[in-house]
Amino acid sequence: MADKITVALAGNPNSGKTTVFNAMTGARHHVGNYPGVTVEKKEGRYRHGELEVLVTDLPGIYSMTADSVDEIAARNHLVDGHPDILVDIIDCSNLERNLYLATQLLELGIPLLLAFNMSDVAQGRGIDLDLDRLSERLGTPIVRTVGHKGKGIEELKEAIARVALGKSSPRGSTVDYGSPIEREIEKLERLIALRNGDLSKFEQRWLAVKLLESDEDIAAKVTDRDIISQAESSSARLAEFYGDDLEVVMADRRYAFISGICRESVRVPASAEDTSSDRIDSWLTHRWFGLPIFLLLMYMVFHLTFTLGNPLSALIENGFGWLGATITAWWPPDAVSPLQSLLVDGIIGGVGSVIVFLPNILLLFLAIAVLEDTGYMARAAFMMDRMMYKVGLHGKSFIPMLIGFGCNVPAIMATRTLDRRRDRLITMLIIPLMSCSARLTIYALIIPAFFPQVLQAPMLWMMYIIGIILAIAAANLLRVTVFKGETSSFMMELPPYRMPSPTGVFAHMWERAWLYVRKAGTIILGVTVVLWAMTSFPKKVTYDRDYESPAVLEQLTQAEVTEAKRAEDLSYSVAGRMGRFMEPALRPMGFDWRIGTALVGAFAAKEVFVAQMGIVYSVGQADESSEALRAQLKSNYSPLVAFCILLFVLIGTPCMATVAITRRESNSWKWALFQFTSLTVLAYFLTVLVYQLGKLVGIGV
Amino acid sequence: MTVALVDIKPGGRGRILEVGGGSRARRRMFDMGVTPGVIVEVKRVAPLGDPIEVKVRGYNLLVRKSEASGITVEVE
């Protein structure tokens, strides 16, 4: 083999594959896409002596059966990607099921190495593994690893190098399916060998086995009628012979092969039964206590992320505010300098709006890493699945949705805990309907201005409920339209509870935060600068009113002049013009150009809506409790329009940070744009409907 | 006595007789080690009544009742 080799890491979900991958490749990752699908392809490189190794971390799979897009991507990489060497990460505290995949990988004809991961857990439970014997029987080198502690990684690299340099060539034992089946396999292999050509990329035995098992996806790749009809008749004959479906018989043979090997080389003491996990679960997933404990934990996660994170975010905002003020002071007080504005409002503001999310993201992922690494996340999915499944989602969707009420950005990042692409994308797409805390500032401004005290709380509550109802409807709609045909399966392992390692938890947290800053951060920064330019340019040279004239100066204070100028500036800027330009389209919702302009600004962050309304109405630095702004709004809009603003802000135009993070997490602009457009269109139609009906019936006009 | 897996109360166990359902669903069961002849124990039911947790081949598996509906078990 050449100096450059490719290695693919395969393994069951929960086998610690990614920790091994991280330990092997360090920080040098590249995250891309599998061709044509939004499934993340994680690649990393390392050097070992003269060898340049490219490692691909495949999506976790239980077998070579592929139903979901992720599994298909993993299988295609194994079959069509031609990795030079395959490493199967085995959770050796759960050997039988993990080896099931290994028996199928062995058939691929690619040199296979086994990494017996989590060997510390197995050892701790007194499981005695005779690795020499296992290695001998399976015909593959075996390396003991503890991924999160980085143990055994050098040995694994060394073993890979030995295979790559031809110093060892694992022969790889394959399952003996018994002579009746083996005879048919041989027949098929001969046929396949004859029709070389397009089938030569497949390992003959593997193809024969898959065809006998009537794997539809693989059969679809074979165009040769003879081979297909041979496979069908062999399969039917054997099924009759065994009196059962062939796939049952073959799965059974594989497990028998594994059991045989394990009987010889694995000693599991009677005490290895992990009773402590069972004892913990008898409380944490208890019929009555399970859900309250879960809700309490979720409250703590939410509290940690936002109650603890938001003061830190405020600190960061103040820090950037101070920095902006310092830089502003470089210029004389009355200077109108585009450079100053670019530096302070564009760049510092932009970097600030990226960094401001970091406390929430770090704290949330601290919590999620602990929940995942302890194994509680699987319990949460177990308890929430019934409810979430009913609304078209997965048990694991609950936590991201909940986080969405705080902020959609970390919530979308949290969808990473969902294993299947379909569940993940659906959750990601509907999260913006969870009314985030930035939208709360808009509700807080508008609701008290327009609605009597008794209606205020129900109004606020209604916004949240409308969001949830629409999210459920959207999830179900997506499930039967965009993601039609993709099956959903809940089946998953409930791993034993584990003590999380601080290094693992912090690594996880940093990785997420860094990815956010690097990938989403650049988009957020860019959009902030563009939005700054849109609200600042073109500059108005002569104002409508002559603010220098004695008549005006007598009427207005200096501050009022500044505010009036700012209002004129904004209305003259690109954003203002967009607001005016869009006005005919906004009219059916009851909106004027001012609301339109503020909505353009609110794309930066929803709460900016409040400040922008403050500028267009010249009421100075407005926040959500500004009575001056409330008075202005009240004299210009009806309660019906106010409600329409709330509705539109709730549903439509997710903020640019949400768009950026969806782009990042789905790995494609397609989904980010789909999310943005469909939510905005939905918001538009619903708001028009409400406004027109309201006007017709005469409510709140 | 032959019963459906989903009808076994927590704590009950038995030997799997048959894994029914469509071919994909069955294959998925096999992938997870749920095959005829294997001993399965129902550990608990989720607080909301679905899914269920079973122990099979030395590990704990979570499965929706709808997914497990085709599994018949022989209990003593």
Coordinates of C-alpha atoms in Angstrom, one line a residue, chain A residues 62-63 65-67 71 94 96-97 100 213-214 245 247-248 255 278 281 285 382-383 385-386 389 420 488-494, chain B residues 23-24 26-33 35-36 43-53 55 57 59-64 67:
Chain A
Y62 CA -25.9 -2.0 14.1
S63 CA -25.5 -4.0 11.0
T65 CA -28.9 -3.4 6.9
A66 CA -29.5 0.2 5.9
D67 CA -32.9 1.9 6.5
E71 CA -27.1 4.1 7.7
N94 CA -21.6 -5.6 25.2
E96 CA -22.3 -10.3 21.4
R97 CA -24.3 -7.5 19.8
Y100 CA -22.7 -9.0 15.0
E213 CA -30.8 -12.3 2.4
S214 CA -33.0 -10.5 -0.1
D245 CA -37.0 -17.2 6.2
E247 CA -32.6 -14.0 6.9
V248 CA -33.7 -15.5 10.2
Y255 CA -25.1 -15.2 16.5
D278 CA -31.0 -1.1 37.5
D281 CA -33.3 3.3 37.1
T285 CA -37.5 5.9 35.3
F382 CA -37.4 6.5 27.0
M383 CA -39.7 8.6 29.1
D385 CA -41.0 9.1 23.5
R386 CA -44.6 8.3 23.8
Y389 CA -43.9 10.3 19.0
R420 CA -31.3 9.8 12.8
S488 CA -38.7 5.9 12.1
S489 CA -37.4 3.4 14.6
F490 CA -37.0 4.0 18.2
M491 CA -35.1 0.8 19.0
M492 CA -32.0 1.8 20.9
E493 CA -29.7 0.5 23.6
L494 CA -30.1 1.7 27.1
Chain B
S23 CA -39.0 -7.9 6.6
R24 CA -37.3 -4.7 7.5
R26 CA -37.6 -8.2 11.5
R27 CA -34.1 -7.6 10.2
R28 CA -33.8 -4.6 12.5
M29 CA -34.8 -6.9 15.4
F30 CA -32.1 -9.4 14.4
D31 CA -29.5 -6.6 14.2
M32 CA -30.3 -5.8 17.8
G33 CA -29.9 -9.4 18.8
T35 CA -33.7 -13.6 17.5
P36 CA -35.8 -16.7 18.1
K43 CA -37.5 -4.8 32.7
R44 CA -39.9 -1.9 32.8
V45 CA -42.5 0.1 30.9
A46 CA -42.0 3.8 30.4
P47 CA -44.0 6.0 32.7
L48 CA -46.3 7.0 29.9
G49 CA -46.9 3.4 29.0
D50 CA -44.6 3.1 25.9
P51 CA -41.9 2.2 25.0
I52 CA -40.7 -0.8 27.0
E53 CA -37.3 -1.8 28.2
K55 CA -33.0 -7.3 28.6
R57 CA -28.1 -10.9 25.2
Y59 CA -27.8 -5.6 27.4
N60 CA -30.9 -3.4 27.9
L61 CA -32.9 -2.5 24.8
L62 CA -35.6 0.1 24.4
V63 CA -38.3 -0.6 21.9
R64 CA -41.7 0.9 21.1
E67 CA -42.2 -2.3 17.0

